[in-house]
Amino acid sequence: MDIRVARKLSINQAKEYGILPIYEDEKNVYIAATETPNNEIIDILSFLFNKKIKLIYREKDEILELIQNMLNFKMEDIEAVIFEEAIACNASDIHYEPEENGLNIRFRINGSLTLVRKLSLEDYQKISSRLKIKADMDITEKRRPQDGKLFMWCKDKKYNCRLSTVPVIYGEKIVLRILYSDRFLTPIEDLQFTREQQETLSRIIRLKNGLVLVNGPTGSGKSTTLYTILNEIKDDDINISTLEDPVEVTMKGINQVNLNYKIGLTFVEGLRSLLRQDPNVIMVGEIRDEETAKMAVRSAITGHKVYSTIHTKSPREVYLRLEEMGVKGYLIKDALVGIISQRLIKLLCKCKEEIGVIDLNGESIEIYKKRGCNICNNSGYIGRQLIASVYHIDKKLKGELSKIYEKEDLLSNCQMVSSLRDLLLKGVIDYYDYLSILEGEELNED
């Protein structure tokens, strides 16, 4: 019996119907039953598993014994099974969401949430208590949000995780963020930049000072890019320090500072302190306010290499946002040496469905939409692809920054649009996603 499969049906349902799911493959789910269930039960099973139902007939006593085995299954085992499933799906987050009649568990896979199972509220109480204890949280406090860190294990491998709780109507919603530290130890070549962008990025990295900003929405891989760069440049003769909120991945050879707002250790205060620590390279987790922006620019001008992230849609908006934060244009021009604007685009599963042919730049191409199958967990997607625009702000480009309000094509997202078109030409992205990204991200097709 696969407990992960068995747990998809509640114990009360198993007893009432006299059945128990015992295992599944890509196409079928196998149900132990004393007799053929009625159509209503078959419909419930079909909805739960979205697969063909295969019956395996067993004696009533044998099924009751299987149900008892499921009852004896320890809570830590359920917790481990859920985590193992998340790792197998390459999920970035596990959402535990209590409702009136049970607990929904959803995984964020390829940027989208997918419902993977339902548990009882009794199971939820036990799981939430165990997770909060592991994260060194107050298990009696359920009225206020809490944050913590913990380790989880899967197949003898340790994973750093962040835990966040927030009170909702039927309890506490819990989100477990899984930090895959090995992803940050890959070569820059594996980040999926184009060859030209890799060459541009190499030129930016070789510079001894200046400000490099990575921009994009939440979940676009900004942290991965920054950590990969730091891992690439770290050496015995370089002092690298980071300011993070919080530290996501610990890296050898790098001095990482975890911000603590309760004691006044903010980005600004941390940056002031690090500048007295003889740094070569400083990574600031995010430029959020005027004071941090001004200090990051000042640090870059005074001989340090500064890396950070900023929430804007395009390379052009990076410059404009810094000006909005009160940084003078001539200081931005002196400090800024690189901009990396990026997105992660969901790739279609092989079950994709052709929907027609369109003309793109004089070329007829087949277009597709997502469909969904067992392999992709009915999402229609498998994996994601980076698209980006990378700019080295060299002497020539610095000279043009003063005209940024006149030249709308300066620091455009044209590289990103080109990569997006290439993916559409290859038939690996959903056509409607393509249109949505162009509109939502305000990318110019011209």
Short mmCIF file of C-alpha atoms in Angstrom, two decimals:
data_model
loop_
_atom_site.label_atom_id
_atom_site.label_comp_id
_atom_site.label_asym_id
_atom_site.label_seq_id
_atom_site.Cartn_x
_atom_site.Cartn_y
_atom_site.Cartn_z
CA MET A 1 0.00 0.00 0.00
CA ASP A 2 1.29 3.45 -0.96
CA ILE A 3 0.30 5.64 2.00
CA ARG A 4 0.49 8.75 -0.19
CA VAL A 5 -2.21 7.31 -2.42
CA ALA A 6 -4.29 5.90 0.45
CA ARG A 7 -4.32 9.25 2.26
CA LYS A 8 -6.06 10.97 -0.64
CA LEU A 9 -9.25 9.34 0.60
CA SER A 10 -10.27 10.19 4.15
CA ILE A 11 -10.43 7.37 6.70
CA ASN A 12 -14.16 7.98 7.23
CA GLN A 13 -14.78 7.66 3.48
CA ALA A 14 -12.68 4.49 3.32
CA LYS A 15 -14.70 2.90 6.14
CA GLU A 16 -18.06 4.06 4.76
CA TYR A 17 -17.41 2.91 1.20
CA GLY A 18 -15.48 -0.25 2.16
CA ILE A 19 -12.68 0.65 -0.24
CA LEU A 20 -9.09 1.91 -0.10
CA PRO A 21 -6.79 3.28 -2.82
CA ILE A 22 -3.56 1.30 -2.59
CA TYR A 23 -1.32 2.51 -5.42
CA GLU A 24 -1.32 4.31 -8.77
CA ASP A 25 0.65 4.53 -11.99
CA GLU A 26 0.62 7.07 -14.81
CA LYS A 27 -2.81 6.05 -16.11
CA ASN A 28 -4.61 4.11 -13.38
CA VAL A 29 -5.38 4.12 -9.67
CA TYR A 30 -5.87 0.72 -8.03
CA ILE A 31 -8.65 0.43 -5.45
CA ALA A 32 -9.04 -2.42 -2.97
CA ALA A 33 -12.77 -3.19 -2.61
CA THR A 34 -15.03 -5.92 -1.29
CA GLU A 35 -17.48 -5.38 -4.15
CA THR A 36 -18.01 -3.08 -7.12
CA PRO A 37 -18.71 0.47 -5.82
CA ASN A 38 -21.77 2.35 -7.05
CA ASN A 39 -21.51 5.10 -9.68
CA GLU A 40 -21.47 7.88 -7.08
CA ILE A 41 -18.37 6.44 -5.39
CA ILE A 42 -16.70 5.84 -8.76
CA ASP A 43 -17.34 9.51 -9.64
CA ILE A 44 -15.76 10.63 -6.36
CA LEU A 45 -12.69 8.48 -7.01
CA SER A 46 -12.41 9.68 -10.60
CA PHE A 47 -12.53 13.29 -9.42
CA LEU A 48 -9.91 12.72 -6.71
CA PHE A 49 -7.40 10.93 -8.92
CA ASN A 50 -8.31 12.02 -12.45
CA LYS A 51 -7.33 8.52 -13.62
CA LYS A 52 -8.97 5.27 -14.65
CA ILE A 53 -10.25 3.23 -11.71
CA LYS A 54 -8.99 -0.34 -11.48
CA LEU A 55 -10.62 -2.54 -8.83
CA ILE A 56 -8.77 -5.18 -6.82
CA TYR A 57 -11.22 -7.35 -4.89
CA ARG A 58 -10.28 -8.22 -1.31
CA GLU A 59 -12.00 -9.64 1.78
CA LYS A 60 -13.60 -7.13 4.15
CA ASP A 61 -11.23 -8.05 7.01
CA GLU A 62 -8.21 -7.40 4.79
CA ILE A 63 -9.47 -3.94 3.81
CA LEU A 64 -10.20 -3.06 7.44
CA GLU A 65 -6.64 -4.10 8.31
CA LEU A 66 -5.28 -1.81 5.58
CA ILE A 67 -7.37 1.06 6.96
CA GLN A 68 -6.04 0.36 10.46
CA ASN A 69 -2.49 0.45 9.09
CA MET A 70 -3.26 3.86 7.66
CA LEU A 71 -4.57 4.99 11.07
CA ASN A 72 -1.34 3.83 12.72
CA PHE A 73 0.73 5.78 10.25
CA LYS A 74 2.67 8.36 12.28
CA MET A 75 2.21 12.07 11.72
CA GLU A 76 5.93 12.56 11.09
CA ASP A 77 5.61 10.01 8.29
CA ILE A 78 2.75 11.97 6.69
CA GLU A 79 4.80 15.15 6.95
CA ALA A 80 7.78 13.39 5.37
CA VAL A 81 5.64 11.96 2.56
CA ILE A 82 4.26 15.41 1.71
CA PHE A 83 7.76 16.88 1.67
CA GLU A 84 9.08 14.01 -0.46
CA GLU A 85 6.25 14.58 -2.94
CA ALA A 86 7.11 18.28 -3.09
CA ILE A 87 10.77 17.53 -3.82
CA ALA A 88 9.79 15.01 -6.49
CA CYS A 89 7.60 17.68 -8.13
CA ASN A 90 10.37 20.28 -7.84
CA ALA A 91 7.94 22.48 -5.88
CA SER A 92 9.19 25.78 -4.49
CA ASP A 93 6.51 26.09 -1.78
CA ILE A 94 4.09 23.91 0.17
CA HIS A 95 0.83 25.63 1.17
CA TYR A 96 -1.17 24.22 4.10
CA GLU A 97 -4.61 25.87 3.93
CA PRO A 98 -7.25 25.04 6.57
CA GLU A 99 -10.89 25.22 5.55
CA GLU A 100 -14.14 24.50 7.37
CA ASN A 101 -14.08 20.77 6.67
CA GLY A 102 -10.43 19.93 6.15
CA LEU A 103 -6.97 20.92 5.01
CA ASN A 104 -5.97 21.66 1.43
CA ILE A 105 -2.33 21.08 0.54
CA ARG A 106 -1.05 22.84 -2.56
CA PHE A 107 2.38 22.88 -4.19
CA ARG A 108 3.77 25.77 -6.20
CA ILE A 109 5.21 24.10 -9.29
CA ASN A 110 6.65 26.10 -12.20
CA GLY A 111 5.20 29.25 -10.67
CA SER A 112 1.61 27.95 -10.37
CA LEU A 113 -0.26 26.44 -7.41
CA THR A 114 -1.56 22.88 -7.74
CA LEU A 115 -3.86 21.09 -5.28
CA VAL A 116 -2.20 17.79 -4.41
CA ARG A 117 -4.21 16.39 -1.50
CA LYS A 118 -6.73 16.97 1.26
CA LEU A 119 -6.30 15.97 4.91
CA SER A 120 -8.50 16.18 7.99
CA LEU A 121 -8.36 19.14 10.37
CA GLU A 122 -7.09 16.72 13.01
CA ASP A 123 -4.10 15.91 10.79
CA TYR A 124 -3.63 19.62 10.15
CA GLN A 125 -3.35 20.43 13.87
CA LYS A 126 -0.64 17.81 14.30
CA ILE A 127 1.29 18.86 11.20
CA SER A 128 1.16 22.57 12.09
CA SER A 129 2.40 21.92 15.63
CA ARG A 130 5.30 19.77 14.40
CA LEU A 131 6.37 22.31 11.79
CA LYS A 132 6.19 25.22 14.24
CA ILE A 133 8.27 23.34 16.81
CA LYS A 134 10.90 22.57 14.16
CA ALA A 135 10.98 26.23 13.13
CA ASP A 136 11.37 27.35 16.77
CA MET A 137 8.01 29.13 16.75
CA ASP A 138 5.53 29.63 19.58
CA ILE A 139 3.00 26.83 19.03
CA THR A 140 0.50 28.50 21.39
CA GLU A 141 0.46 31.75 19.39
CA LYS A 142 -2.12 31.49 16.64
CA ARG A 143 -3.38 35.07 16.48
CA ARG A 144 -0.29 36.72 14.99
CA PRO A 145 1.87 35.91 11.95
CA GLN A 146 5.16 34.15 12.64
CA ASP A 147 8.27 33.38 10.60
CA GLY A 148 10.95 30.80 11.17
CA LYS A 149 13.62 28.61 9.62
CA LEU A 150 14.04 24.85 9.73
CA PHE A 151 15.72 21.89 8.08
CA MET A 152 13.85 19.11 6.33
CA TRP A 153 15.26 15.80 5.12
CA CYS A 154 14.48 13.83 1.98
CA LYS A 155 16.40 10.71 0.97
CA ASP A 156 19.38 11.56 3.20
CA LYS A 157 19.62 15.09 1.79
CA LYS A 158 19.10 18.15 3.98
CA TYR A 159 17.06 21.11 2.71
CA ASN A 160 16.96 24.61 4.19
CA CYS A 161 13.37 25.81 4.52
CA ARG A 162 11.51 28.93 5.63
CA LEU A 163 8.19 28.70 7.44
CA SER A 164 5.56 31.42 7.50
CA THR A 165 2.22 31.38 9.33
CA VAL A 166 -0.69 33.80 9.18
CA PRO A 167 -4.06 33.55 10.98
CA VAL A 168 -7.05 32.84 8.72
CA ILE A 169 -10.71 32.05 9.48
CA TYR A 170 -10.27 28.33 10.18
CA GLY A 171 -6.81 28.32 11.74
CA GLU A 172 -3.36 29.22 10.48
CA LYS A 173 -2.32 29.17 6.86
CA ILE A 174 1.21 27.80 6.69
CA VAL A 175 3.65 28.16 3.81
CA LEU A 176 6.87 26.17 3.71
CA ARG A 177 9.42 27.62 1.26
CA ILE A 178 11.97 25.06 0.06
CA LEU A 179 15.42 26.46 -0.70
CA TYR A 180 17.29 24.31 -3.20
CA SER A 181 20.85 25.38 -2.36
CA ASP A 182 22.41 23.25 -5.11
CA ARG A 183 20.73 25.44 -7.73
CA PHE A 184 22.92 28.36 -6.69
CA LEU A 185 26.14 26.40 -7.18
CA THR A 186 25.77 25.90 -10.93
CA PRO A 187 27.93 27.62 -13.56
CA ILE A 188 26.60 30.84 -15.07
CA GLU A 189 26.33 28.96 -18.38
CA ASP A 190 23.48 26.93 -16.86
CA LEU A 191 21.31 29.99 -16.13
CA GLN A 192 19.81 29.85 -19.68
CA PHE A 193 21.05 33.26 -20.83
CA THR A 194 21.79 33.50 -24.56
CA ARG A 195 25.43 33.29 -25.65
CA GLU A 196 25.58 37.05 -26.26
CA GLN A 197 24.04 37.73 -22.86
CA GLN A 198 26.57 35.42 -21.18
CA GLU A 199 29.40 37.37 -22.81
CA THR A 200 27.85 40.66 -21.67
CA LEU A 201 27.39 39.27 -18.16
CA SER A 202 31.04 38.17 -18.07
CA ARG A 203 32.16 41.71 -18.93
CA ILE A 204 29.97 43.11 -16.16
CA ILE A 205 31.29 40.61 -13.60
CA ARG A 206 34.93 41.38 -14.43
CA LEU A 207 34.49 45.05 -13.50
CA LYS A 208 36.07 45.87 -10.12
CA ASN A 209 33.46 48.44 -9.08
CA GLY A 210 30.03 49.75 -9.96
CA LEU A 211 26.36 48.95 -9.34
CA VAL A 212 24.72 45.89 -10.94
CA LEU A 213 20.93 45.57 -10.60
CA VAL A 214 18.77 42.53 -11.32
CA ASN A 215 15.10 43.31 -11.88
CA GLY A 216 11.94 41.32 -12.40
CA PRO A 217 8.79 40.24 -10.55
CA THR A 218 8.72 37.91 -7.54
CA GLY A 219 9.64 34.38 -8.57
CA SER A 220 11.62 35.38 -11.66
CA GLY A 221 14.90 33.89 -10.46
CA LYS A 222 16.64 37.08 -9.30
CA SER A 223 18.13 35.43 -6.20
CA THR A 224 19.36 32.49 -8.27
CA THR A 225 21.16 34.85 -10.64
CA LEU A 226 22.79 36.82 -7.81
CA TYR A 227 23.89 33.75 -5.85
CA THR A 228 25.31 32.17 -9.01
CA ILE A 229 27.32 35.32 -9.75
CA LEU A 230 28.68 35.45 -6.19
CA ASN A 231 29.60 31.78 -6.34
CA GLU A 232 31.40 32.45 -9.62
CA ILE A 233 33.51 35.37 -8.35
CA LYS A 234 34.31 34.27 -4.80
CA ASP A 235 38.02 33.73 -4.15
CA ASP A 236 40.54 33.86 -1.33
CA ASP A 237 41.64 37.37 -2.30
CA ILE A 238 38.13 38.90 -2.40
CA ASN A 239 36.02 40.01 0.57
CA ILE A 240 32.37 39.39 -0.32
CA SER A 241 29.60 40.34 2.10
CA THR A 242 25.83 40.14 1.74
CA LEU A 243 22.83 41.79 3.41
CA GLU A 244 19.79 39.53 3.16
CA ASP A 245 16.23 39.47 4.48
CA PRO A 246 16.54 36.64 5.27
CA VAL A 247 19.60 34.62 4.23
CA GLU A 248 18.16 32.06 1.82
CA VAL A 249 21.21 29.90 1.16
CA THR A 250 24.43 29.72 3.16
CA MET A 251 27.56 29.93 1.00
CA LYS A 252 31.12 29.12 2.02
CA GLY A 253 33.63 31.92 1.56
CA ILE A 254 30.99 34.65 1.78
CA ASN A 255 30.09 36.77 4.82
CA GLN A 256 26.30 36.74 5.02
CA VAL A 257 24.36 39.11 7.27
CA ASN A 258 20.78 38.29 8.27
CA LEU A 259 18.80 41.50 8.76
CA ASN A 260 16.97 42.01 12.05
CA TYR A 261 14.58 44.95 12.07
CA LYS A 262 13.71 44.46 15.74
CA ILE A 263 17.20 45.60 16.76
CA GLY A 264 17.59 48.15 13.97
CA LEU A 265 19.73 46.04 11.63
CA THR A 266 18.22 47.26 8.36
CA PHE A 267 19.65 47.37 4.85
CA VAL A 268 20.91 50.91 5.47
CA GLU A 269 22.50 50.20 8.87
CA GLY A 270 23.95 46.94 7.60
CA LEU A 271 25.44 48.65 4.56
CA ARG A 272 27.02 51.35 6.73
CA SER A 273 28.64 48.66 8.86
CA LEU A 274 29.85 46.58 5.93
CA LEU A 275 31.57 49.59 4.37
CA ARG A 276 33.82 49.66 7.44
CA GLN A 277 34.69 45.98 6.89
CA ASP A 278 37.06 46.53 3.93
CA PRO A 279 34.71 44.94 1.34
CA ASN A 280 35.41 44.28 -2.33
CA VAL A 281 31.91 43.08 -3.21
CA ILE A 282 28.61 43.76 -1.44
CA MET A 283 25.29 42.13 -2.25
CA VAL A 284 22.22 43.97 -0.95
CA GLY A 285 19.14 41.73 -1.09
CA GLU A 286 16.83 44.45 -2.40
CA ILE A 287 16.78 48.21 -2.95
CA ARG A 288 13.44 49.17 -1.40
CA ASP A 289 13.78 52.79 -0.35
CA GLU A 290 15.53 56.08 -0.99
CA GLU A 291 18.15 55.72 1.72
CA THR A 292 19.24 52.25 0.60
CA ALA A 293 19.33 53.37 -3.05
CA LYS A 294 21.51 56.40 -2.29
CA MET A 295 23.91 54.40 -0.13
CA ALA A 296 24.22 51.61 -2.72
CA VAL A 297 25.03 54.17 -5.42
CA ARG A 298 27.53 55.94 -3.16
CA SER A 299 29.22 52.63 -2.33
CA ALA A 300 29.56 51.78 -6.03
CA ILE A 301 31.06 55.17 -6.84
CA THR A 302 33.63 54.92 -4.04
CA GLY A 303 35.27 51.79 -5.44
CA HIS A 304 33.08 48.86 -4.41
CA LYS A 305 31.20 46.36 -6.54
CA VAL A 306 27.55 46.33 -5.45
CA TYR A 307 24.93 43.81 -6.55
CA SER A 308 21.24 44.12 -5.72
CA THR A 309 17.67 43.58 -6.95
CA ILE A 310 14.92 46.06 -7.67
CA HIS A 311 11.25 45.56 -8.58
CA THR A 312 10.69 47.07 -12.04
CA LYS A 313 9.43 45.69 -15.35
CA SER A 314 12.25 46.75 -17.67
CA PRO A 315 15.90 47.88 -17.72
CA ARG A 316 14.69 51.37 -18.59
CA GLU A 317 12.53 51.48 -15.46
CA VAL A 318 15.57 50.61 -13.32
CA TYR A 319 17.07 54.01 -14.13
CA LEU A 320 13.73 55.79 -13.71
CA ARG A 321 13.03 54.07 -10.36
CA LEU A 322 16.40 55.16 -8.96
CA GLU A 323 15.59 58.73 -9.97
CA GLU A 324 12.15 58.43 -8.32
CA MET A 325 13.96 57.35 -5.15
CA GLY A 326 15.83 60.63 -5.14
CA VAL A 327 19.16 59.56 -6.67
CA LYS A 328 20.59 62.26 -8.95
CA GLY A 329 20.91 61.32 -12.62
CA TYR A 330 24.65 62.04 -12.78
CA LEU A 331 25.24 59.72 -9.80
CA ILE A 332 23.22 56.93 -11.44
CA LYS A 333 25.26 57.38 -14.62
CA ASP A 334 28.54 57.15 -12.68
CA ALA A 335 27.52 54.15 -10.56
CA LEU A 336 25.43 51.90 -12.81
CA VAL A 337 27.46 49.34 -14.81
CA GLY A 338 24.97 46.54 -15.44
CA ILE A 339 21.26 45.72 -15.62
CA ILE A 340 19.82 42.21 -15.81
CA SER A 341 16.07 42.12 -16.47
CA GLN A 342 14.55 38.63 -16.37
CA ARG A 343 11.43 36.47 -16.33
CA LEU A 344 10.76 32.74 -16.04
CA ILE A 345 8.39 31.40 -18.71
CA LYS A 346 6.46 28.14 -18.29
CA LEU A 347 7.20 25.48 -20.93
CA LEU A 348 4.49 23.27 -22.40
CA CYS A 349 4.30 19.57 -21.65
CA LYS A 350 4.39 17.18 -24.63
CA CYS A 351 0.63 16.76 -24.24
CA LYS A 352 0.20 20.26 -25.73
CA GLU A 353 -2.63 20.85 -28.22
CA GLU A 354 -2.18 22.54 -31.61
CA ILE A 355 -4.70 25.34 -32.12
CA GLY A 356 -3.78 26.74 -35.52
CA VAL A 357 -1.26 28.56 -37.66
CA ILE A 358 -0.37 32.26 -37.48
CA ASP A 359 1.93 34.60 -39.37
CA LEU A 360 4.86 35.86 -37.29
CA ASN A 361 7.22 38.27 -39.03
CA GLY A 362 6.27 36.84 -42.42
CA GLU A 363 6.69 33.24 -41.29
CA SER A 364 3.81 30.79 -40.81
CA ILE A 365 4.14 28.97 -37.50
CA GLU A 366 2.07 26.41 -35.63
CA ILE A 367 0.78 27.59 -32.27
CA TYR A 368 -0.16 25.52 -29.24
CA LYS A 369 -2.01 25.72 -25.95
CA LYS A 370 -1.67 23.77 -22.72
CA ARG A 371 -3.67 20.59 -22.26
CA GLY A 372 -2.75 18.53 -19.20
CA CYS A 373 -1.90 14.90 -18.48
CA ASN A 374 -0.66 12.69 -15.66
CA ILE A 375 2.98 13.47 -16.43
CA CYS A 376 2.51 17.22 -15.89
CA ASN A 377 0.00 16.73 -13.03
CA ASN A 378 -2.70 18.08 -15.37
CA SER A 379 -1.11 21.53 -15.35
CA GLY A 380 -0.07 21.46 -19.00
CA TYR A 381 3.45 22.60 -18.14
CA ILE A 382 6.82 21.02 -17.40
CA GLY A 383 9.74 23.25 -16.48
CA ARG A 384 10.48 26.91 -17.08
CA GLN A 385 12.81 28.88 -19.33
CA LEU A 386 14.62 32.12 -18.53
CA ILE A 387 14.18 35.07 -20.88
CA ALA A 388 16.19 38.19 -20.21
CA SER A 389 17.64 41.50 -21.31
CA VAL A 390 21.23 42.12 -20.20
CA TYR A 391 22.92 45.51 -20.52
CA HIS A 392 26.51 46.50 -19.81
CA ILE A 393 26.30 50.22 -19.10
CA ASP A 394 29.57 51.08 -20.83
CA LYS A 395 31.00 54.52 -21.64
CA LYS A 396 28.86 54.89 -24.77
CA LEU A 397 25.62 53.92 -23.02
CA LYS A 398 26.42 56.15 -20.03
CA GLY A 399 26.64 59.06 -22.44
CA GLU A 400 23.11 58.36 -23.68
CA LEU A 401 21.45 58.03 -20.27
CA SER A 402 20.84 61.77 -20.07
CA LYS A 403 18.49 61.36 -23.07
CA ILE A 404 16.49 58.47 -21.57
CA TYR A 405 13.28 60.54 -21.44
CA GLU A 406 13.62 61.39 -25.14
CA LYS A 407 14.70 57.96 -26.43
CA GLU A 408 12.02 55.42 -25.53
CA ASP A 409 14.02 52.56 -27.06
CA LEU A 410 16.97 53.18 -24.71
CA LEU A 411 17.39 50.22 -22.31
CA SER A 412 14.37 48.47 -23.85
CA ASN A 413 13.29 44.88 -23.29
CA CYS A 414 13.88 43.94 -26.94
CA GLN A 415 16.21 41.04 -26.04
CA MET A 416 13.50 39.54 -23.87
CA VAL A 417 10.88 39.88 -26.63
CA SER A 418 13.24 38.21 -29.10
CA SER A 419 13.75 35.24 -26.75
CA LEU A 420 9.99 35.00 -26.19
CA ARG A 421 9.38 34.88 -29.95
CA ASP A 422 11.99 32.15 -30.34
CA LEU A 423 10.14 30.03 -27.78
CA LEU A 424 6.87 30.57 -29.66
CA LEU A 425 8.57 29.59 -32.95
CA LYS A 426 9.82 26.38 -31.34
CA GLY A 427 6.29 25.56 -30.18
CA VAL A 428 7.28 25.18 -26.53
CA ILE A 429 5.11 27.91 -24.97
CA ASP A 430 1.35 28.45 -24.84
CA TYR A 431 0.21 31.03 -27.42
CA TYR A 432 -2.16 32.64 -24.93
CA ASP A 433 0.66 32.85 -22.39
CA TYR A 434 2.73 34.58 -25.07
CA LEU A 435 0.04 37.22 -25.60
CA SER A 436 -0.54 37.59 -21.86
CA ILE A 437 3.16 38.10 -21.16
CA LEU A 438 3.48 40.73 -23.89
CA GLU A 439 0.48 42.62 -22.50
CA GLY A 440 1.03 42.10 -18.78
CA GLU A 441 4.74 42.88 -18.85
CA GLU A 442 4.20 45.76 -21.29
CA LEU A 443 6.72 44.30 -23.74
CA ASN A 444 6.86 45.99 -27.13
CA GLU A 445 6.67 43.63 -30.13
CA ASP A 446 8.13 46.20 -32.52
#
